[in-house]
Amino acid sequence: MKLVGFTLVVVWAGIVSGCSDRDHAHASATEVAPDRTPRVLEPPPQNVRALPPHAIRRDGVGPYRLGLTLEQLGTQVPSGGRNAQIDIQGVVHLSVLHAEDDAIQVGGEPLGRASFVAVVGSKIARTESGIQVGSTRDELVQALGAPEVTLTRARDPRIVVPSNLRELRAVLDGDKVIGLVVTASDPPIKPDGCVRPTAVSTGDETKFGACLSGAPAIVTIAADELIARTVEASKVIVKIPLAGLMLGRTFKFAAAVRAPDGKDEIVAITEADDAQAKTWYLVAFRIDAGKLDRIADQQVYQLTATNARWIGSTLGDLDLMLEVSNRGEAFEVGGLLTHRTHDKLRDLLVLSPSQVPRRRAKSATPEPERETQDAGIAAPTGSDDNHAAQ
């Protein structure tokens, strides 16, 4: 009996010893736990802003999207941006948000929504294909397609609208892109009737194709005259001395615009400069049955030295690049205002549209059998008489 009792005591002691060890381990774990700091996840910041280079798309540039209010877009700018009201009567009437150190400008009607986004700085924004300020004309065409041709619209040659991104206007100085503008585009127009021939300007000659009187023609502007010839026989349709077209002004560019009846009309932009003002005019004429009618000659925009001072510039630093649309009963003129300092583009703004009503005028051209002679132009009437007398 003593042996059995001894055995039971030993076993019980072992059990008690084992329980004691386990209890000690749990106690140690309990002592460490209070010293461990739980990980706390901070909420994401409320204002997450995109960083340049921004993507140039059909609906805007990066976070600066068309159709939003300037107040909404201002929240995308780290510093809040700089808002400016630019109002030059008959030229521009805009609220402009300057962002990204003035490299991006967003404009629209005052108290309205953004209607354009302009990029004037390099490396701040680019298209998916890599086109940005500083790209060349060849790079632009290779990446985004050949310049778009809109039958009813003529553009200053310094504005290129690529066919694969029609919402983009690339502003060129020679062969280099100096500015990009994203804005709404007109719906494409399918060619019908006469197909314009292709013509390439060479040297000092400006050439373009046109459908005059319903027949394909090549229009050449050179040596102080404008000549239109048929494509097949090179027969002279009309010859106009530029002195009669320019009325003492500087020739800027000319092009064909399609009228609603399927015939092309020729429009030209001319400019008169002096120390106090720059004035741009639209001149348009139409050929019917071998006769030439002047159907428009009107001032469309004027900038003065006073206007220039309003926006902290000089008259010599401002320029307009115009576009002309044939609306049937009227021509609509628009385009871009550029402000350059030290050969750098500082501001790029969309112009307020200017309407030029079409007028009916008597023909002053020779009869068809005398069409190889210099053709006159019907004299302007009304308020334009002063211009004709210059």
Coordinates of C-alpha atoms in Angstrom, one line a residue:
M1 CA 0.0 0.0 0.0
K2 CA 2.7 2.5 0.6
L3 CA 4.2 1.8 -2.8
V4 CA 0.9 2.5 -4.5
G5 CA 0.4 5.6 -2.6
F6 CA 3.8 6.9 -3.5
T7 CA 3.1 6.3 -7.2
L8 CA 0.0 8.3 -7.1
V9 CA 1.7 11.2 -5.4
V10 CA 4.4 11.3 -8.1
V11 CA 1.8 11.2 -11.0
W12 CA -0.2 14.0 -9.4
A13 CA 2.9 16.1 -8.9
G14 CA 3.7 15.7 -12.6
I15 CA 0.3 16.8 -13.7
V16 CA 0.4 19.8 -11.4
S17 CA 3.8 20.7 -12.8
G18 CA 2.7 20.5 -16.4
C19 CA -0.3 22.7 -15.8
S20 CA 1.9 25.2 -14.1
D21 CA 4.2 25.5 -17.1
R22 CA 1.3 26.1 -19.6
D23 CA -0.2 28.7 -17.3
H24 CA 3.1 30.5 -17.2
A25 CA 3.4 30.6 -21.0
H26 CA -0.1 32.1 -21.4
A27 CA 0.7 34.7 -18.8
S28 CA 3.8 35.7 -20.7
A29 CA 1.8 36.1 -23.9
T30 CA -0.7 38.3 -22.1
E31 CA 2.0 40.5 -20.8
V32 CA 3.4 41.2 -24.3
A33 CA 0.1 42.0 -26.1
P34 CA -0.6 45.4 -24.5
D35 CA 2.7 46.8 -25.8
R36 CA 1.8 46.1 -29.5
T37 CA 0.4 49.2 -31.3
P38 CA -2.4 48.5 -33.8
R39 CA -1.9 49.8 -37.4
V40 CA -4.3 52.6 -38.4
L41 CA -5.0 53.2 -42.1
E42 CA -5.4 56.9 -43.0
P43 CA -8.2 57.8 -45.4
P44 CA -7.1 58.9 -48.9
P45 CA -6.8 62.7 -49.4
Q46 CA -10.0 64.4 -50.6
N47 CA -8.3 66.4 -53.4
V48 CA -6.3 64.1 -55.7
R49 CA -4.9 66.1 -58.6
A50 CA -3.5 64.8 -61.9
L51 CA 0.2 65.7 -62.5
P52 CA 1.6 66.7 -65.9
P53 CA 2.2 65.7 -68.6
H54 CA -1.6 65.7 -69.1
A55 CA -3.3 63.7 -71.8
I56 CA -4.7 65.7 -74.7
R57 CA -8.1 64.1 -75.7
R58 CA -11.2 65.0 -77.7
D59 CA -12.9 66.3 -74.6
G60 CA -10.1 68.3 -73.0
V61 CA -6.6 68.2 -71.5
G62 CA -6.1 66.0 -68.5
P63 CA -8.5 67.1 -65.8
Y64 CA -9.4 70.3 -67.7
R65 CA -12.5 69.1 -69.5
L66 CA -14.8 70.9 -71.9
G67 CA -18.3 71.6 -70.6
L68 CA -17.4 72.0 -66.9
T69 CA -17.6 75.4 -65.2
L70 CA -14.4 77.3 -64.6
E71 CA -15.2 77.1 -60.9
Q72 CA -15.2 73.3 -61.0
L73 CA -12.0 73.3 -63.0
G74 CA -10.3 75.6 -60.6
T75 CA -10.4 72.9 -57.9
Q76 CA -8.1 70.9 -60.2
V77 CA -5.3 73.5 -59.9
P78 CA -3.1 73.2 -56.8
S79 CA -2.9 76.9 -56.2
G80 CA -6.4 77.6 -57.4
G81 CA -5.2 79.0 -60.7
R82 CA -5.5 82.6 -61.9
N83 CA -8.8 83.8 -63.4
A84 CA -8.9 86.7 -65.8
Q85 CA -11.7 88.5 -67.6
I86 CA -10.7 89.4 -71.2
D87 CA -13.1 91.7 -73.1
I88 CA -12.1 93.3 -76.3
Q89 CA -15.3 94.5 -78.1
G90 CA -16.0 92.5 -81.1
V91 CA -12.9 90.3 -80.7
V92 CA -12.9 88.3 -77.5
H93 CA -15.3 88.1 -74.5
L94 CA -14.0 85.4 -72.2
S95 CA -13.3 84.3 -68.7
V96 CA -9.9 82.5 -68.7
L97 CA -8.5 80.1 -66.1
H98 CA -4.7 80.0 -66.2
A99 CA -3.3 76.8 -64.9
E100 CA 0.0 74.9 -64.6
D101 CA 2.0 78.1 -64.4
D102 CA 0.1 79.6 -67.3
A103 CA 1.1 76.7 -69.6
I104 CA -2.6 75.7 -69.9
Q105 CA -5.5 78.2 -70.4
V106 CA -9.2 77.2 -70.1
G107 CA -11.7 79.7 -71.5
G108 CA -15.4 80.2 -71.9
E109 CA -18.2 82.7 -71.8
P110 CA -18.2 84.7 -68.5
L111 CA -20.3 82.7 -65.9
G112 CA -20.4 79.9 -68.5
R113 CA -18.7 76.6 -69.2
A114 CA -15.3 75.8 -70.7
S115 CA -15.5 75.9 -74.5
F116 CA -11.8 75.5 -75.2
V117 CA -8.5 74.4 -73.6
A118 CA -5.3 75.9 -74.9
V119 CA -1.8 74.5 -74.3
V120 CA 1.1 77.0 -74.8
G121 CA 3.9 75.3 -72.7
S122 CA 6.1 72.4 -73.8
K123 CA 6.2 69.1 -71.9
I124 CA 3.0 70.0 -70.0
A125 CA 0.5 68.0 -72.2
R126 CA 0.6 65.6 -75.1
T127 CA -1.6 63.4 -77.2
E128 CA -1.5 59.6 -76.9
S129 CA 0.7 59.6 -79.9
G130 CA 3.2 62.0 -78.4
I131 CA 2.3 65.3 -80.1
Q132 CA 3.0 68.3 -77.9
V133 CA 4.1 71.9 -78.2
G134 CA 7.5 71.7 -79.9
S135 CA 6.6 68.9 -82.3
T136 CA 7.1 69.4 -86.0
R137 CA 4.6 69.6 -88.8
D138 CA 5.8 66.2 -90.1
E139 CA 5.4 64.6 -86.7
L140 CA 1.9 66.0 -86.4
V141 CA 0.8 64.6 -89.8
Q142 CA 2.5 61.3 -89.2
A143 CA 0.9 60.9 -85.8
L144 CA -2.6 62.3 -86.3
G145 CA -3.2 62.3 -90.1
A146 CA -3.2 64.8 -92.9
P147 CA -4.8 68.2 -92.4
E148 CA -8.5 68.0 -92.5
V149 CA -10.3 69.6 -95.5
T150 CA -13.7 71.0 -94.7
L151 CA -15.4 72.1 -97.9
T152 CA -17.4 74.9 -96.3
R153 CA -14.5 76.3 -94.2
A154 CA -11.2 78.0 -95.0
R155 CA -8.4 78.4 -92.5
D156 CA -5.3 80.4 -92.0
P157 CA -2.4 78.1 -93.2
R158 CA -0.9 78.5 -89.8
I159 CA -3.8 76.5 -88.2
V160 CA -3.7 72.7 -88.9
V161 CA -6.6 70.5 -87.9
P162 CA -5.5 66.8 -88.1
S163 CA -8.0 64.5 -89.7
N164 CA -7.7 61.9 -86.9
L165 CA -8.3 64.4 -84.1
R166 CA -10.7 67.0 -85.5
E167 CA -11.2 68.7 -82.1
L168 CA -7.5 69.8 -82.1
R169 CA -6.2 72.9 -83.6
A170 CA -2.4 73.0 -83.9
V171 CA -0.9 76.5 -84.3
L172 CA 2.4 76.5 -86.3
D173 CA 5.2 78.9 -86.6
G174 CA 6.9 77.7 -89.8
D175 CA 7.5 74.0 -89.2
K176 CA 7.1 74.0 -85.4
V177 CA 3.9 73.5 -83.3
I178 CA 3.8 76.5 -80.8
G179 CA 0.3 76.0 -79.4
L180 CA -2.5 73.4 -79.2
V181 CA -6.2 74.1 -78.7
V182 CA -9.0 71.6 -78.0
T183 CA -12.5 72.8 -78.8
A184 CA -15.7 71.4 -80.3
S185 CA -15.5 70.5 -84.0
D186 CA -18.1 70.9 -86.8
P187 CA -19.7 67.6 -88.0
P188 CA -18.0 66.2 -91.1
I189 CA -19.5 67.1 -94.5
K190 CA -19.4 64.5 -97.2
P191 CA -18.2 65.8 -100.6
D192 CA -20.9 66.0 -103.2
G193 CA -20.9 67.2 -106.8
C194 CA -17.7 68.7 -108.1
V195 CA -14.5 67.3 -106.5
R196 CA -11.8 69.9 -105.9
P197 CA -8.5 69.2 -107.6
T198 CA -5.4 69.0 -105.5
A199 CA -2.9 71.9 -105.7
V200 CA 0.4 72.4 -103.9
S201 CA 1.8 75.9 -103.2
T202 CA 5.4 76.4 -104.3
G203 CA 7.7 79.3 -103.5
D204 CA 6.0 82.6 -103.6
E205 CA 2.9 81.2 -105.3
T206 CA -0.2 80.2 -103.4
K207 CA -2.3 77.5 -105.1
F208 CA -5.5 75.8 -104.2
G209 CA -8.2 73.8 -105.9
A210 CA -11.7 75.1 -106.4
C211 CA -15.0 74.2 -108.2
L212 CA -15.8 77.5 -109.9
S213 CA -19.0 77.6 -111.9
G214 CA -19.3 73.9 -111.2
A215 CA -16.0 73.0 -113.0
P216 CA -12.7 72.0 -111.4
A217 CA -10.1 74.8 -111.4
I218 CA -6.7 75.7 -110.1
V219 CA -6.4 79.1 -108.5
T220 CA -3.0 80.7 -108.4
I221 CA -2.0 83.8 -106.5
A222 CA 1.3 85.2 -107.6
A223 CA 2.9 88.3 -109.2
D224 CA 0.2 90.6 -107.8
E225 CA -2.7 88.8 -109.5
L226 CA -5.1 86.0 -108.9
I227 CA -5.7 83.6 -111.9
A228 CA -8.2 80.7 -112.1
R229 CA -7.7 78.1 -114.8
T230 CA -9.5 75.0 -115.8
V231 CA -7.8 71.8 -114.9
E232 CA -8.1 70.0 -118.3
A233 CA -7.3 72.8 -120.8
S234 CA -5.6 75.4 -118.5
K235 CA -8.0 77.9 -119.9
V236 CA -8.2 81.1 -117.9
I237 CA -11.5 81.5 -116.2
V238 CA -10.8 84.8 -114.5
K239 CA -7.8 87.0 -113.8
I240 CA -7.9 89.6 -111.0
P241 CA -5.2 92.1 -110.2
L242 CA -4.5 91.9 -106.5
A243 CA -4.6 95.7 -106.3
G244 CA -8.3 95.6 -107.0
L245 CA -8.8 92.8 -104.4
M246 CA -6.6 94.2 -101.6
L247 CA -7.7 97.8 -101.8
G248 CA -4.4 98.9 -100.3
R249 CA -4.3 96.2 -97.6
T250 CA -1.9 93.3 -97.0
F251 CA -2.9 89.9 -98.4
K252 CA -3.0 87.2 -95.7
F253 CA -4.5 84.2 -97.3
A254 CA -7.2 83.0 -99.8
A255 CA -9.1 79.8 -100.2
A256 CA -12.3 78.2 -101.6
V257 CA -15.4 77.7 -99.5
R258 CA -18.4 75.6 -100.7
A259 CA -21.7 77.3 -101.0
P260 CA -25.0 75.5 -100.4
D261 CA -25.6 75.1 -104.2
G262 CA -22.5 73.0 -104.5
K263 CA -20.3 75.7 -106.1
D264 CA -17.2 77.2 -104.6
E265 CA -16.7 80.8 -103.7
I266 CA -13.3 82.4 -103.1
V267 CA -12.7 84.2 -99.8
A268 CA -9.6 86.2 -98.9
I269 CA -8.4 87.7 -95.6
T270 CA -6.7 91.1 -95.9
E271 CA -5.2 93.3 -93.2
A272 CA -4.5 97.0 -92.8
D273 CA -2.0 98.1 -90.2
D274 CA -0.8 101.4 -88.7
A275 CA 0.8 102.5 -85.4
Q276 CA -2.5 102.5 -83.6
A277 CA -4.6 99.7 -85.0
K278 CA -4.6 96.4 -86.9
T279 CA -7.8 95.7 -88.9
W280 CA -8.8 92.5 -90.7
Y281 CA -11.2 92.3 -93.6
L282 CA -13.1 89.5 -95.4
V283 CA -13.4 89.8 -99.1
A284 CA -15.4 87.2 -101.0
F285 CA -16.5 86.8 -104.6
R286 CA -18.3 84.3 -106.8
I287 CA -18.0 83.4 -110.5
D288 CA -21.2 82.7 -112.4
A289 CA -21.5 82.4 -116.2
G290 CA -18.0 83.9 -116.7
K291 CA -18.9 86.9 -114.6
L292 CA -17.3 87.8 -111.3
D293 CA -19.4 89.2 -108.4
R294 CA -18.0 90.7 -105.2
I295 CA -20.4 89.3 -102.6
A296 CA -18.6 90.5 -99.4
D297 CA -16.1 93.1 -98.3
Q298 CA -16.3 94.0 -94.7
Q299 CA -14.2 94.6 -91.6
V300 CA -14.3 91.6 -89.3
Y301 CA -11.9 92.4 -86.4
Q302 CA -9.8 95.3 -85.1
L303 CA -7.2 95.5 -82.4
T304 CA -5.9 98.8 -81.1
A305 CA -2.9 99.9 -79.1
T306 CA -5.4 100.5 -76.2
N307 CA -6.7 97.0 -76.5
A308 CA -3.2 95.7 -76.2
R309 CA -2.5 97.6 -73.1
W310 CA -5.6 96.2 -71.5
I311 CA -4.1 92.7 -71.6
G312 CA -0.5 93.8 -70.7
S313 CA 0.8 93.7 -74.3
T314 CA 1.8 95.8 -77.3
L315 CA 0.0 95.9 -80.6
G316 CA 3.0 94.3 -82.3
D317 CA 2.8 91.2 -80.1
L318 CA -0.8 90.4 -81.0
D319 CA -2.0 88.6 -84.1
L320 CA -5.1 86.9 -85.4
M321 CA -5.3 83.5 -87.2
L322 CA -8.8 83.4 -88.9
E323 CA -11.2 80.8 -90.1
V324 CA -14.1 81.5 -92.5
S325 CA -17.2 79.3 -92.8
N326 CA -19.8 79.6 -95.6
R327 CA -23.2 79.6 -93.9
G328 CA -25.2 80.4 -97.1
E329 CA -26.7 83.8 -96.4
A330 CA -23.7 84.9 -94.4
F331 CA -20.0 84.1 -93.8
E332 CA -19.0 83.4 -90.3
V333 CA -15.5 84.4 -89.3
G334 CA -13.7 83.1 -86.2
G335 CA -10.3 81.8 -85.2
L336 CA -7.6 82.5 -82.6
L337 CA -5.9 85.4 -81.0
T338 CA -2.2 84.9 -80.3
H339 CA -0.1 86.9 -77.8
R340 CA 3.6 86.4 -78.1
T341 CA 6.5 87.9 -76.1
H342 CA 10.2 87.3 -76.9
D343 CA 9.2 84.8 -79.6
K344 CA 7.3 82.7 -77.1
L345 CA 3.5 82.1 -77.3
R346 CA 2.1 83.5 -74.1
D347 CA -1.7 83.5 -74.7
L348 CA -3.9 81.6 -77.1
L349 CA -7.6 82.6 -77.1
V350 CA -10.6 81.7 -79.2
L351 CA -12.2 84.7 -81.0
S352 CA -15.9 85.7 -80.8
P353 CA -17.6 84.9 -84.1
S354 CA -18.1 87.7 -86.6
Q355 CA -21.0 87.6 -89.1
V356 CA -20.6 89.0 -92.6
P357 CA -23.9 89.1 -94.6
R358 CA -23.7 88.1 -98.2
R359 CA -24.8 90.8 -100.6
R360 CA -25.8 90.7 -104.2
A361 CA -23.8 92.9 -106.5
K362 CA -23.7 93.6 -110.2
S363 CA -21.0 91.9 -112.2
A364 CA -18.1 93.9 -113.4
T365 CA -16.2 91.3 -115.3
P366 CA -15.8 91.0 -119.1
E367 CA -17.9 88.8 -121.2
P368 CA -16.7 85.2 -121.5
E369 CA -15.0 85.8 -124.9
R370 CA -12.8 88.5 -123.2
E371 CA -12.1 86.5 -120.0
T372 CA -8.3 86.4 -120.7
Q373 CA -8.3 90.1 -119.9
D374 CA -8.0 91.5 -116.4
A375 CA -11.4 91.2 -114.7
G376 CA -12.8 94.0 -112.6
I377 CA -14.6 93.6 -109.4
A378 CA -18.0 95.0 -108.5
A379 CA -17.4 98.1 -106.4
P380 CA -18.4 97.8 -102.7
T381 CA -21.5 99.6 -101.7
G382 CA -22.7 101.3 -98.5
S383 CA -20.3 101.6 -95.6
D384 CA -17.5 99.9 -97.7
D385 CA -17.3 102.8 -100.2
N386 CA -14.5 104.4 -98.1
H387 CA -12.4 101.2 -98.4
A388 CA -12.9 101.2 -102.2
A389 CA -11.6 104.7 -102.5
Q390 CA -8.3 103.9 -100.7

